[in-house]
Rosetta silent file (secondary structure, phi, psi, omega in degrees, C-alpha in Angstrom):
SEQUENCE: MRETSQETSQEISTTDVTLPSIPASLQSLLDSDGARHFKRRRHLIDVEALSPSEIEAIVETARSLKTLMMQGQLPLRALSGKSVATLFYENSTRTRSSFELAAANLDAHVLNLDINSSSVVKGETIDDTARTISAMGVSALIQRHAQSGSPERLNEIAPPTISIINAGDGWRGHPTQALLDYMTMIEICKSVEGRKIVIVGDIKHSRVARSNISLLKKFGADIHVCGPPPLVPYGIESLGVRSHYELCNAVEGADFIMALRLQKERQKQGLIPSTADYAHLYRVDHACLRMAGSGVRILHPGPINRGIEITGALADDPALSLITTQVTNGIAVRMAVLLILLRNGD
SCORE:     score description
SCORE:     0.000 S_00000001
   1 L     0.000   -9.024  164.287   44.299   34.010   -4.685 S_00000001
   2 L   -86.084   -5.670 -160.783   43.090   33.979   -0.658 S_00000001
   3 L  -109.130  -19.003  131.165   39.513   34.706   -1.570 S_00000001
   4 L  -147.631   72.673 -172.371   39.687   32.206   -3.644 S_00000001
   5 H   -89.098  -82.732  158.119   40.971   29.675   -1.845 S_00000001
   6 H   -39.608  -30.746  175.552   37.774   30.308    0.756 S_00000001
   7 H   -67.719  -57.578 -167.225   35.314   30.181   -1.925 S_00000001
   8 H   -40.045  -53.836 -155.916   36.780   26.652   -2.760 S_00000001
   9 H   -76.571  -28.970  176.308   37.343   25.852    0.733 S_00000001
  10 H   -93.608  -30.508  163.204   33.204   26.591    1.466 S_00000001
  11 H   -39.555  -69.589 -152.622   31.951   24.844   -1.715 S_00000001
  12 H   -58.859  -35.754  175.066   33.858   21.512   -0.538 S_00000001
  13 H   -40.035  -44.314 -146.706   32.097   22.326    3.247 S_00000001
  14 H  -111.661  -27.976  141.400   28.909   22.920    1.854 S_00000001
  15 H   -11.481  -89.105 -133.026   29.628   19.800   -0.337 S_00000001
  16 H  -100.187   20.333 -174.372   29.851   17.468    2.323 S_00000001
  17 H   -97.759  -64.632 -173.953   27.278   19.390    4.805 S_00000001
  18 H   -25.553  -73.577 -163.312   24.382   18.681    1.744 S_00000001
  19 L   -27.457   59.592 -145.297   24.850   15.187    1.993 S_00000001
  20 L   -57.240  152.975 -140.738   22.119   13.878    3.723 S_00000001
  21 E  -122.163  130.359 -154.832   22.084   11.618    7.070 S_00000001
  22 L   -48.398   97.911 -145.280   19.424    8.797    7.127 S_00000001
  23 L   -67.795  173.040  179.963   15.905   10.559    7.972 S_00000001
  24 H   -90.683  -35.943  149.830   14.380    9.530   10.985 S_00000001
  25 H   -13.186  -29.322  144.018   11.557    7.889    9.296 S_00000001
  26 H   -73.808  -53.728 -131.677   13.884    5.534    7.861 S_00000001
  27 H  -104.405    6.346  148.538   15.693    5.284   10.822 S_00000001
  28 H   -42.980  -40.838  142.960   12.245    3.840   12.593 S_00000001
  29 H    28.151 -128.159  156.505   12.989    1.169   10.561 S_00000001
  30 H   -61.031  -32.943 -169.277   16.203    0.214   10.815 S_00000001
  31 L   -84.973  -19.306  159.405   14.755    0.101   14.571 S_00000001
  32 L   -18.452  150.128  147.352   12.083   -2.784   13.942 S_00000001
  33 L   -72.826   -8.136  163.391   12.528   -5.965   15.455 S_00000001
  34 H   -59.748  -41.022  179.269   12.627   -7.117   11.920 S_00000001
  35 H   -91.121   -2.979  179.426   15.411   -5.180   10.947 S_00000001
  36 H   -82.014  -55.099 -161.862   17.413   -6.069   14.269 S_00000001
  37 H   -53.242  -44.435 -172.995   16.595   -9.666   13.638 S_00000001
  38 H   -47.199  -79.467 -159.717   18.242   -9.199   10.161 S_00000001
  39 H   -43.936  -38.437  169.219   21.317   -7.127   11.169 S_00000001
  40 H   -77.847  -33.418  173.212   22.328   -9.924   13.653 S_00000001
  41 H   -52.395  -27.557  167.386   22.437  -12.816   11.152 S_00000001
  42 L    90.276  -78.849 -136.835   24.876  -10.555    9.283 S_00000001
  43 L   -99.837  164.129  171.741   24.812  -12.513    5.911 S_00000001
  44 E  -127.996  106.946 -172.844   21.868  -12.674    2.943 S_00000001
  45 L  -126.360  -30.237 -167.503   23.021  -16.594    1.932 S_00000001
  46 L  -161.117  133.286  166.767   18.815  -17.879    1.340 S_00000001
  47 L   -63.096   42.157  175.217   15.009  -16.630    2.031 S_00000001
  48 L  -119.926  -14.283 -173.349   14.256  -19.926    3.530 S_00000001
  49 L   -94.252   -3.876  166.809   16.134  -18.977    6.621 S_00000001
  50 L  -101.659  173.681 -172.259   14.307  -15.684    7.253 S_00000001
  51 L   -81.127 -174.359  152.293   11.538  -14.901    9.007 S_00000001
  52 H   -32.828  -55.676 -166.244    8.370  -13.099    7.845 S_00000001
  53 H   -59.902  -49.725 -128.035    8.938  -10.303    9.927 S_00000001
  54 H   -96.953  -17.840 -167.447   12.799   -9.710    8.558 S_00000001
  55 H   -79.419  -55.542 -159.477   11.507  -10.592    4.687 S_00000001
  56 H   -80.779   -2.409  132.270    9.082   -7.394    5.521 S_00000001
  57 H   -67.314  -23.856  178.594   11.388   -5.167    7.000 S_00000001
  58 H   -57.940  -63.837  173.260   13.997   -5.569    4.175 S_00000001
  59 H    -8.972  -73.334  174.571   10.727   -4.561    2.009 S_00000001
  60 H   -36.568  -67.869 -170.436    9.835   -1.784    4.283 S_00000001
  61 H   -53.036  -41.138 -142.366   12.961   -0.153    4.122 S_00000001
  62 H   -75.118  -17.482 -175.590   13.751   -0.800    0.718 S_00000001
  63 H   -89.818  -19.188  157.823   10.043    1.137   -0.339 S_00000001
  64 H   -38.609  -62.537  175.648   11.091    3.877    2.230 S_00000001
  65 H   -77.500   -8.526 -165.603   14.104    4.408   -0.110 S_00000001
  66 H   -82.494   -5.187 -161.371   12.870    3.815   -3.115 S_00000001
  67 H   -82.913  -49.952 -146.237   10.504    7.022   -1.999 S_00000001
  68 H   -77.002  -21.146  175.871   13.899    9.170   -1.433 S_00000001
  69 H   -77.050  -46.035  142.401   15.273    7.876   -4.272 S_00000001
  70 H   -53.567    5.352 -174.159   12.406    9.222   -6.302 S_00000001
  71 H  -124.305  -38.462  169.804   12.324   12.534   -4.832 S_00000001
  72 L   119.966   22.251 -170.045   16.295   13.289   -5.814 S_00000001
  73 L  -109.358   21.055  158.276   17.369   13.203   -1.886 S_00000001
  74 L   -96.533 -165.689  -17.556   19.903   10.639   -2.591 S_00000001
  75 L   -78.073  168.191 -177.067   22.627    9.589   -1.739 S_00000001
  76 L   -69.992  140.196  171.772   22.649    8.952    2.091 S_00000001
  77 E  -101.245   96.793 -175.172   25.675    9.780    4.119 S_00000001
  78 L  -134.892  -78.105 -150.068   24.810    5.905    5.657 S_00000001
  79 L  -129.843   30.599  168.801   27.474    3.865    5.293 S_00000001
  80 L     0.286 -174.952  166.514   30.555    6.678    4.618 S_00000001
  81 L    -7.276  102.032  -20.581   34.031    5.098    4.866 S_00000001
  82 L     4.289  104.202  174.657   32.559    1.307    4.453 S_00000001
  83 E  -100.726 -174.304 -163.883   33.344   -0.276    1.025 S_00000001
  84 E  -150.560  145.547  179.195   31.445   -3.540    0.069 S_00000001
  85 E  -125.984  167.177  164.410   33.302   -5.494   -2.886 S_00000001
  86 E  -141.462  133.804 -173.649   31.463   -8.083   -5.584 S_00000001
  87 E   -97.934   52.808  165.168   32.883  -11.122   -6.668 S_00000001
  88 E   -23.540  102.190  125.650   31.051  -12.009  -10.236 S_00000001
  89 L   -64.743  -38.169  174.648   31.890  -15.610  -11.674 S_00000001
  90 L   -82.806 -164.603  127.383   29.076  -15.179  -13.766 S_00000001
  91 L   -66.690  114.211  172.017   28.275  -12.760  -16.051 S_00000001
  92 L  -145.603  158.146 -178.215   25.746  -10.127  -15.178 S_00000001
  93 L   -88.094  -79.057 -145.898   24.115   -6.395  -15.967 S_00000001
  94 H   -40.366  -90.220  173.983   21.073   -6.410  -13.985 S_00000001
  95 H   -36.799  -56.442 -174.284   22.422   -7.259  -10.150 S_00000001
  96 H   -81.800    3.254  172.625   25.480   -6.650  -10.143 S_00000001
  97 H  -110.595   11.355  171.573   25.261   -2.743  -11.172 S_00000001
  98 H   -73.096  -45.420  179.400   21.768   -2.484   -9.239 S_00000001
  99 H   -79.112  -10.022  168.548   24.244   -3.472   -6.517 S_00000001
 100 H   -53.376  -94.074 -131.469   27.037   -0.644   -7.069 S_00000001
 101 H   -42.106  -78.029  176.760   24.562    1.692   -7.606 S_00000001
 102 H   -25.576  -48.908  144.124   22.773    0.905   -4.523 S_00000001
 103 L   -15.702  -58.063 -138.358   26.358    1.256   -2.621 S_00000001
 104 H   -99.586  -32.847 -176.697   27.290    4.427   -3.973 S_00000001
 105 H   -68.055    4.577  177.396   23.711    5.567   -3.144 S_00000001
 106 H  -105.130  -23.484  172.010   24.887    4.921    0.481 S_00000001
 107 L   102.880   43.960  173.626   28.083    7.118    0.392 S_00000001
 108 L   -86.765  160.863  160.693   29.954    2.993    0.245 S_00000001
 109 E  -110.796  163.888  168.023   32.650    2.701   -1.413 S_00000001
 110 E  -132.334  144.434  174.939   32.645   -0.537   -4.215 S_00000001
 111 E  -102.970  107.155 -153.832   35.616   -2.660   -5.086 S_00000001
 112 E  -128.761  130.657 -162.404   34.581   -4.546   -8.012 S_00000001
 113 L  -118.039  120.788 -154.744   36.801   -7.275   -8.641 S_00000001
 114 L  -106.039  150.612 -152.306   36.513   -8.216  -12.336 S_00000001
 115 L   -90.489  -15.256 -154.768   37.279  -12.296  -12.541 S_00000001
 116 L   -92.138    2.183  170.898   38.240  -12.673  -16.401 S_00000001
 117 L  -119.680   12.405 -155.481   41.352   -9.957  -15.241 S_00000001
 118 L   -99.335 -150.078 -174.215   41.875  -11.067  -11.964 S_00000001
 119 L  -118.236   10.018  164.435   44.386  -14.120  -10.577 S_00000001
 120 L   -75.570  -52.503 -157.829   41.190  -16.402  -10.634 S_00000001
 121 L   -84.078    4.046  146.908   41.939  -17.360  -14.256 S_00000001
 122 L   -65.169    1.746 -121.472   45.617  -17.866  -13.029 S_00000001
 123 L    64.063   24.711 -169.600   44.054  -20.217  -10.878 S_00000001
 124 L  -105.647  145.180 -159.588   43.573  -18.939   -7.928 S_00000001
 125 L   -58.950 -167.348  158.605   40.712  -20.704   -5.728 S_00000001
 126 L  -122.320   21.369  141.662   37.790  -18.627   -4.082 S_00000001
 127 L   -76.576  -53.374  179.547   39.535  -19.197   -0.707 S_00000001
 128 H   -77.826  -53.243  168.787   42.289  -17.294   -1.713 S_00000001
 129 H   -25.112  -31.577 -176.532   41.014  -14.947   -3.262 S_00000001
 130 H   -68.147  -51.078  165.995   37.937  -14.506   -0.780 S_00000001
 131 H   -14.008  -71.480  160.743   41.012  -14.185    1.551 S_00000001
 132 H   -41.678  -79.142 -174.148   42.712  -11.874   -0.432 S_00000001
 133 H   -45.506  -41.092 -161.257   39.421   -9.261   -0.904 S_00000001
 134 H   -64.091  -40.611  162.051   38.886   -9.981    3.022 S_00000001
 135 L   -77.061    6.706  178.798   42.333   -8.026    4.242 S_00000001
 136 L  -101.083   -1.985  160.578   41.911   -5.404    2.349 S_00000001
 137 L   108.569   12.085  160.326   39.192   -4.710    4.918 S_00000001
 138 L   -13.355  155.048  123.562   35.832   -4.941    3.017 S_00000001
 139 L   -92.370   -4.626 -178.635   32.302   -4.955    4.998 S_00000001
 140 E  -157.890  137.442 -172.538   30.754   -6.830    2.854 S_00000001
 141 E  -128.313  122.621  160.530   31.407   -9.372    0.121 S_00000001
 142 E  -100.629  110.593 -176.215   28.746   -9.874   -2.710 S_00000001
 143 E   -75.874  137.731  169.932   28.868  -13.030   -4.281 S_00000001
 144 E  -155.154  120.571  166.323   27.465  -14.553   -7.554 S_00000001
 145 E  -131.683  178.559  164.807   29.021  -18.114   -8.184 S_00000001
 146 L  -106.315    9.312 -169.606   27.689  -21.069  -10.083 S_00000001
 147 L  -103.018  129.452 -161.178   28.331  -23.665   -7.934 S_00000001
 148 L  -105.166  133.227 -178.713   25.492  -23.682   -5.378 S_00000001
 149 L   113.465   27.630 -173.043   26.031  -24.088   -1.403 S_00000001
 150 H   -94.182  -61.292 -167.016   29.303  -21.188   -2.363 S_00000001
 151 H   -67.537  -13.767  150.304   28.344  -18.367   -0.071 S_00000001
 152 H   -33.703  -52.593  177.238   28.471  -21.121    2.658 S_00000001
 153 H   -53.729  -66.820 -151.014   31.672  -21.881    1.395 S_00000001
 154 H   -67.170  -67.020 -178.888   32.736  -18.018    1.121 S_00000001
 155 H   -62.903   14.262 -170.248   31.643  -17.305    5.345 S_00000001
 156 H  -105.795  -41.699  163.034   33.421  -20.263    6.361 S_00000001
 157 H  -115.830   12.864  164.574   36.626  -18.375    5.522 S_00000001
 158 L   -72.607  156.734  161.507   35.687  -14.845    5.940 S_00000001
 159 L   -79.856  149.667 -159.873   36.115  -13.087    8.635 S_00000001
 160 L   -58.166   12.178 -156.653   33.009  -12.461   11.148 S_00000001
 161 L   -84.777  -10.564 -146.484   33.750   -9.017   10.860 S_00000001
 162 L  -121.787  131.579  130.937   32.305   -8.855    6.675 S_00000001
 163 E   -59.790  110.135  158.217   29.224   -9.853    5.432 S_00000001
 164 E   -33.828   95.673  142.390   27.625  -12.379    3.125 S_00000001
 165 E   -72.413  115.484  143.263   25.322  -11.346   -0.026 S_00000001
 166 E  -108.186  140.170 -165.312   24.631  -13.872   -2.160 S_00000001
 167 E  -122.377   43.742  151.815   23.467  -12.524   -5.410 S_00000001
 168 E   125.698  118.288  166.544   22.815  -15.895   -6.949 S_00000001
 169 E  -137.087  105.939 -153.745   24.262  -19.372   -6.420 S_00000001
 170 L    54.960 -131.458 -164.493   23.865  -22.544   -9.192 S_00000001
 171 L   -81.524  -55.597 -159.371   20.305  -23.517   -9.130 S_00000001
 172 L   -19.983  -90.886 -172.175   19.748  -22.662   -5.848 S_00000001
 173 L  -160.376  174.530 -162.858   18.783  -19.227   -5.076 S_00000001
 174 L  -138.981   52.736 -170.285   18.527  -15.843   -5.272 S_00000001
 175 H   -52.889  -40.834  149.107   17.562  -14.008   -2.428 S_00000001
 176 H   -92.343   16.270  160.921   17.105  -10.591   -3.624 S_00000001
 177 H   -74.952  -84.569 -155.202   15.643  -11.294   -6.882 S_00000001
 178 H   -42.091  -32.735  173.752   13.115  -13.046   -4.945 S_00000001
 179 H   -65.988  -24.645 -139.942   12.989   -9.600   -2.880 S_00000001
 180 H  -117.178  -73.161  156.892   12.876   -7.307   -5.390 S_00000001
 181 H    19.354 -105.327  153.297    9.964   -9.574   -6.356 S_00000001
 182 L  -106.494   10.653  147.919    7.784   -9.377   -4.071 S_00000001
 183 L   -59.870  -45.930  179.051    7.899   -5.698   -3.273 S_00000001
 184 L   -46.419  -40.536 -134.901    7.288   -5.605   -6.858 S_00000001
 185 L   -97.485  -23.769 -168.757    4.123   -7.706   -6.339 S_00000001
 186 H  -115.757   17.959  166.546    2.713   -5.571   -3.236 S_00000001
 187 H   -83.584    4.062 -136.891    2.828   -2.718   -4.600 S_00000001
 188 H  -151.267  -21.947  162.308    0.263   -3.621   -6.890 S_00000001
 189 H  -156.893   37.518 -167.128   -2.057   -5.544   -4.466 S_00000001
 190 L    19.344   28.824  168.699   -0.371   -4.614   -1.176 S_00000001
 191 L  -156.965  145.838  140.979   -1.073   -8.832    0.352 S_00000001
 192 L   -79.380  -18.942  174.184   -0.015  -12.050   -1.428 S_00000001
 193 L   -31.265   60.568 -132.659   -2.298  -14.025    0.460 S_00000001
 194 L    83.734   -8.850 -171.049   -4.303  -16.370   -2.247 S_00000001
 195 L   -89.485  132.500  170.306   -3.184  -14.474   -4.973 S_00000001
 196 E   -89.190  123.156 -173.808   -2.299  -17.002   -7.877 S_00000001
 197 E  -147.360  121.694 -174.802    1.559  -16.381   -9.377 S_00000001
 198 E  -118.776  128.364  118.949    2.465  -18.577  -12.099 S_00000001
 199 E   -30.601   80.937 -156.236    5.562  -19.460  -12.934 S_00000001
 200 E  -128.582  117.821  162.744    6.519  -20.302  -16.790 S_00000001
 201 L   156.613 -164.507 -169.943   10.037  -21.396  -17.640 S_00000001
 202 L   -80.114   98.314  177.919   13.304  -23.760  -17.225 S_00000001
 203 L   -89.500  -12.193 -131.154   11.837  -24.154  -13.271 S_00000001
 204 L  -105.700   34.500 -172.943   14.143  -27.293  -12.685 S_00000001
 205 L  -148.968  -15.525 -169.547   17.341  -24.824  -13.416 S_00000001
 206 L   -83.007   88.673  173.594   16.045  -21.762  -12.247 S_00000001
 207 H   -91.164  -10.172  130.416   17.062  -20.097   -8.789 S_00000001
 208 H   -30.661  -51.266 -171.142   15.118  -17.504   -9.482 S_00000001
 209 H   -73.982  -64.687 -134.864   11.906  -20.148   -9.372 S_00000001
 210 H   -98.339  -33.848 -176.959   13.074  -21.620   -5.895 S_00000001
 211 H   -69.801  -19.522 -121.216   14.011  -18.262   -3.890 S_00000001
 212 H  -141.812  -26.969  179.947   10.541  -17.049   -5.323 S_00000001
 213 H  -110.681  -12.138 -133.800    8.483  -20.161   -4.190 S_00000001
 214 H  -110.110  -87.750  165.507   10.478  -20.239   -1.100 S_00000001
 215 H   -41.080   -6.393 -132.916    9.406  -16.407   -0.069 S_00000001
 216 H  -160.105  -58.562  152.979    6.195  -16.249   -1.584 S_00000001
 217 H    -0.430  -64.708 -158.499    5.285  -19.471    0.545 S_00000001
 218 L   -49.104  -62.042 -173.135    5.795  -17.603    3.498 S_00000001
 219 L  -100.941   33.943 -179.097    3.371  -15.578    3.029 S_00000001
 220 L    92.873  -14.366  167.150    0.554  -17.480    1.946 S_00000001
 221 L   -76.222  140.871 -177.354    0.469  -17.405   -2.216 S_00000001
 222 E   -80.561  137.361  178.908   -1.043  -20.048   -4.314 S_00000001
 223 E  -116.767  134.356  158.481    1.813  -20.869   -6.483 S_00000001
 224 E  -166.996  160.764 -155.822    2.023  -22.605   -9.330 S_00000001
 225 E  -108.298  106.435 -175.949    4.890  -23.899  -11.792 S_00000001
 226 E  -105.013  133.964  158.591    4.471  -24.118  -16.011 S_00000001
 227 L   175.045  148.553  147.744    7.094  -25.866  -18.269 S_00000001
 228 L   -15.730  148.097 -143.601    8.101  -28.606  -20.413 S_00000001
 229 H   -80.241  -58.141  147.534    7.892  -31.476  -18.893 S_00000001
 230 H   -12.691  -32.503 -177.768   12.089  -31.960  -19.137 S_00000001
 231 H  -119.196   21.215 -149.016   12.146  -28.344  -17.104 S_00000001
 232 L  -121.901   64.290 -132.568   10.075  -29.475  -14.599 S_00000001
 233 L   -68.580  174.019  136.507   11.389  -30.806  -11.428 S_00000001
 234 L   -70.552  143.147 -175.570    9.796  -34.033  -10.283 S_00000001
 235 L    67.255   10.801 -161.409    8.278  -34.050   -6.721 S_00000001
 236 H   -75.845   -5.988  174.799    8.543  -29.992   -7.014 S_00000001
 237 H   -43.198  -48.195  166.599    4.795  -30.611   -5.455 S_00000001
 238 H   -66.230   23.822 -169.733    6.460  -31.049   -2.228 S_00000001
 239 H  -130.828    5.935  159.515    7.454  -27.393   -1.791 S_00000001
 240 L   104.905    7.879 -160.425    3.676  -26.473   -1.696 S_00000001
 241 L  -125.393  173.423 -171.678    3.211  -25.491   -5.703 S_00000001
 242 E  -114.328  140.166  179.201    0.944  -26.922   -8.043 S_00000001
 243 E  -106.491  149.185  150.759    2.919  -28.263  -11.625 S_00000001
 244 E  -171.775  142.183 -142.837    1.552  -27.831  -15.443 S_00000001
 245 L  -108.221   10.457 -155.614    2.855  -28.514  -18.241 S_00000001
 246 L  -129.302  147.237 -166.752    0.014  -26.741  -20.606 S_00000001
 247 H   -72.679  -15.801 -157.219    0.414  -22.733  -20.622 S_00000001
 248 H   -66.258  -69.613  165.521   -3.135  -22.728  -20.491 S_00000001
 249 H   -35.862  -42.823 -153.775   -4.028  -24.122  -17.660 S_00000001
 250 H   -98.471  -19.753  168.087   -1.686  -23.024  -15.514 S_00000001
 251 L   -94.783   29.383 -160.710   -2.452  -18.510  -16.186 S_00000001
 252 L   -90.974  172.415 -172.703   -6.016  -19.504  -16.139 S_00000001
 253 L    36.040   34.242 -164.429   -7.170  -16.623  -12.934 S_00000001
 254 L   -58.524  139.553 -174.962   -3.324  -15.529  -12.883 S_00000001
 255 L   -80.464  -63.505 -169.730   -2.731  -12.835  -10.063 S_00000001
 256 E  -135.163  119.316  162.983    1.055  -12.849  -11.422 S_00000001
 257 E   -95.344  106.519 -171.803    2.984  -14.222  -14.437 S_00000001
 258 E  -107.090   72.993  166.652    6.926  -14.737  -13.884 S_00000001
 259 E   -93.390  140.686 -151.778    8.197  -15.741  -17.124 S_00000001
 260 L   -80.692  154.854  161.591   12.090  -16.751  -16.609 S_00000001
 261 L   -35.270 -176.944  142.103   14.593  -16.617  -19.441 S_00000001
 262 L  -136.452  127.403 -174.905   15.474  -19.572  -20.863 S_00000001
 263 L   -36.473   73.561 -117.486   18.733  -20.956  -20.810 S_00000001
 264 L   -82.412  -52.177  155.172   20.017  -21.882  -24.416 S_00000001
 265 H     3.785  -91.943  172.014   22.625  -24.238  -22.585 S_00000001
 266 H    12.648  -79.748 -179.653   19.068  -26.116  -22.590 S_00000001
 267 H   -64.920  -19.357 -175.326   18.868  -26.708  -25.733 S_00000001
 268 H   -81.984  -12.132 -171.630   22.628  -28.175  -26.689 S_00000001
 269 L  -107.971   48.479 -139.008   21.837  -30.300  -23.693 S_00000001
 270 L   -43.568   65.713  148.529   18.166  -31.417  -25.881 S_00000001
 271 L   -70.548  -21.638 -176.307   16.364  -30.781  -23.396 S_00000001
 272 L  -121.431  164.589  172.104   14.076  -28.934  -25.362 S_00000001
 273 L   -80.236  -16.290  173.641   13.475  -29.600  -29.556 S_00000001
 274 L   169.338  146.882 -171.367   14.374  -26.135  -30.045 S_00000001
 275 L   -55.692  -10.676  176.538   13.652  -22.134  -28.807 S_00000001
 276 L   -82.971  -35.925 -150.649   11.078  -22.290  -31.584 S_00000001
 277 H   -78.017  -54.310 -142.559    9.245  -25.560  -30.617 S_00000001
 278 H   -60.435  -28.337 -170.284    9.676  -24.345  -26.676 S_00000001
 279 H   -72.890  -26.095  179.003    8.290  -20.312  -27.755 S_00000001
 280 H   -86.868   20.137  172.592    4.785  -22.008  -29.336 S_00000001
 281 H  -111.654  -30.906 -109.646    4.193  -23.567  -26.205 S_00000001
 282 H  -172.402  -28.528 -107.685    5.286  -21.616  -23.413 S_00000001
 283 L  -117.987   97.407  168.385    6.075  -18.369  -25.155 S_00000001
 284 E   -82.517  149.360 -160.807    4.009  -15.904  -22.864 S_00000001
 285 L  -163.641  177.655 -154.050    1.873  -12.752  -25.498 S_00000001
 286 L  -104.692    1.465  168.053   -1.080  -10.975  -24.631 S_00000001
 287 L  -117.999   28.795  100.477   -3.348  -13.717  -25.953 S_00000001
 288 L   -35.254   -9.492 -165.802   -2.798  -15.786  -23.236 S_00000001
 289 L   -99.130  -22.628 -162.129   -3.630  -13.655  -21.052 S_00000001
 290 L   -65.686  -35.444 -155.263   -7.118  -13.543  -21.790 S_00000001
 291 L   -83.600    4.251  166.296   -7.511  -16.941  -19.277 S_00000001
 292 L   -96.389  163.014  161.204   -5.927  -14.728  -16.320 S_00000001
 293 L   -32.315  165.235 -159.405   -7.512  -12.591  -14.117 S_00000001
 294 L   -95.091   12.419 -160.900   -8.398   -9.285  -15.177 S_00000001
 295 L  -126.695   -8.471  172.348   -5.534   -7.991  -12.991 S_00000001
 296 L   -21.590  159.823  154.329   -3.233  -10.088  -14.509 S_00000001
 297 L  -171.550  120.194 -162.298    0.562   -8.503  -14.333 S_00000001
 298 E   -97.033  172.726 -170.778    3.349   -9.546  -16.007 S_00000001
 299 E  -135.543  157.711 -164.477    7.387  -10.161  -14.144 S_00000001
 300 L  -156.256  107.507  159.303   10.652  -11.044  -15.845 S_00000001
 301 L   -59.717  -18.521  166.053   14.022  -11.362  -13.701 S_00000001
 302 L    73.987  134.422    1.823   15.453  -10.260  -16.923 S_00000001
 303 L   -97.038  170.356 -137.761   17.414  -10.317  -18.953 S_00000001
 304 L  -113.641   94.428  149.133   14.501  -11.207  -21.938 S_00000001
 305 L   -48.675   67.025 -158.413   14.726  -13.493  -24.812 S_00000001
 306 E   -52.020  142.756  172.336   12.385  -11.368  -26.487 S_00000001
 307 L   120.695  -48.870 -167.909    9.991  -13.864  -28.817 S_00000001
 308 L   -68.024  -64.613 -153.639   11.049  -17.212  -26.496 S_00000001
 309 L   -89.956   -9.308 -162.052    9.973  -16.999  -23.255 S_00000001
 310 E  -151.209  121.217  136.471    7.969  -13.263  -23.291 S_00000001
 311 L   -17.850  119.863 -172.723    6.730  -11.030  -26.229 S_00000001
 312 L   -79.825   41.827  118.070    8.678   -7.645  -26.827 S_00000001
 313 L   -80.009  -29.386  164.661    4.847   -6.111  -27.116 S_00000001
 314 L   -58.479  -52.099 -157.129    3.803   -7.805  -23.706 S_00000001
 315 L   -93.821   19.232 -173.218    7.097   -6.906  -21.910 S_00000001
 316 L  -135.054  -38.076  155.191    6.934   -3.471  -23.017 S_00000001
 317 L   -28.193   90.910 -152.423    3.476   -3.156  -22.238 S_00000001
 318 H   -67.827  -80.485  -89.265    3.040   -0.338  -19.140 S_00000001
 319 H  -100.204  -14.154 -173.245   -0.498   -1.510  -18.369 S_00000001
 320 H  -102.671  -33.379 -150.947    0.330   -4.972  -18.201 S_00000001
 321 L   -90.517   83.253  159.579    4.499   -5.246  -17.594 S_00000001
 322 L   -98.028   59.051 -175.501    6.309   -4.475  -14.170 S_00000001
 323 H   -88.053  -48.155 -160.746   10.081   -5.414  -15.795 S_00000001
 324 H   -65.068  -95.124 -113.083   11.103   -1.482  -15.128 S_00000001
 325 H   -58.781  -28.986 -163.715    9.383   -1.571  -11.539 S_00000001
 326 H   -64.429  -53.508  153.633   11.319   -4.655  -10.784 S_00000001
 327 L     1.182  -49.918 -169.947   14.653   -2.766  -12.182 S_00000001
 328 L   -98.815  -72.656 -137.593   14.180    0.313   -9.798 S_00000001
 329 L   -89.898   31.522  162.962   12.824   -1.948   -7.134 S_00000001
 330 L  -105.020  -21.590  176.104   16.080   -4.149   -7.125 S_00000001
 331 L   -86.457  -58.367 -164.159   18.219   -1.149   -6.445 S_00000001
 332 L   -59.067    7.142  179.821   16.420    0.417   -3.314 S_00000001
 333 L  -110.316  -10.643  162.506   15.793   -3.617   -2.123 S_00000001
 334 L   -92.443  -51.937  177.631   20.090   -4.337   -2.365 S_00000001
 335 H   -31.945  -54.642 -170.437   20.130   -0.419   -0.955 S_00000001
 336 H   -71.626   -2.234 -164.746   17.821   -1.945    2.108 S_00000001
 337 H  -124.403  -23.728  164.915   19.727   -4.602    2.555 S_00000001
 338 H   -56.268  -40.709 -177.348   23.265   -3.158    2.483 S_00000001
 339 H   -77.430   -5.458 -156.393   22.085   -0.788    4.986 S_00000001
 340 H   -98.961  -68.887 -178.828   20.294   -2.788    6.925 S_00000001
 341 H   -76.361   32.489  178.919   23.391   -5.207    7.758 S_00000001
 342 H  -118.161  -40.698  157.761   26.289   -2.536    7.506 S_00000001
 343 L    10.223  163.838  127.266   24.831    0.057    9.500 S_00000001
 344 L  -100.693  169.006 -170.544   26.193    1.041   12.777 S_00000001
 345 L   111.363  171.408 -170.933   24.430    0.425   16.078 S_00000001
 346 L   -90.132    0.000    0.000   23.126   -2.886   17.610 S_00000001
């Protein structure tokens, strides 16, 4: 009996010891000026506020974490003892699960609030829900909400010790999506300066498009948007982009094409005649890529409506599609955001 007890104790001790802490190479990235500035910001609400050095620090940290992930060196004992809460008022598969995996990979505990079975359905306000979760001692609140500006409201309510991370608010922003898209692009071309990037689809209602435009303009990208006239905002050129209504003209010479998910509720609002008409004019496929650059690559934030905004054959083409890479990079980017904001130290 005594020997069994000792063996069990040794096994537990060995398990604790073998959980690695932050490697020196990663620590040097966390000590960079960009990472320190981002940590002092305490929140990730919109990419518009981030400086290029902060963005680069997040992405370089994510690339280092991705290497550790690919080498099977996770989880890290980096955020042990810390808890993060997810508040998703809209359905999400990719973003929510990747935040949960990111936290687990850093040894943080995740409090996942199921809105459909919570007090929210009984009439509890966002203020009350936020105060309740904050009182549980979490280090970060990760929120997705249909209302633009909701992260700022959350910031007003939550104690100053809690980091607010925006996982998508209304039509306005989706900062971690833009960060992972940027990371995916520079893995291919090292720099987006002067690169033609075309965003195709429902630009008007897309937080992904807005955040990508904001981030990519900071690095000198040549950004074009394309979609049906009712889905391209009037005056979008003021953001420093060019707009198109014909797909073939838009993708000419493109280095990257990002197809956005067509939100089917737009058809119900009469903004497009039908999904079939949309697919005929704006679906990205192998044929339309003949006008693009020879090294063109395809992105999509997901989930995909196959055959509508992109063909299944193109989405699954390993020589052209970066969609699965975006999923992997999403975990790495969200790990980087959590690690920089929540790590101990200055």
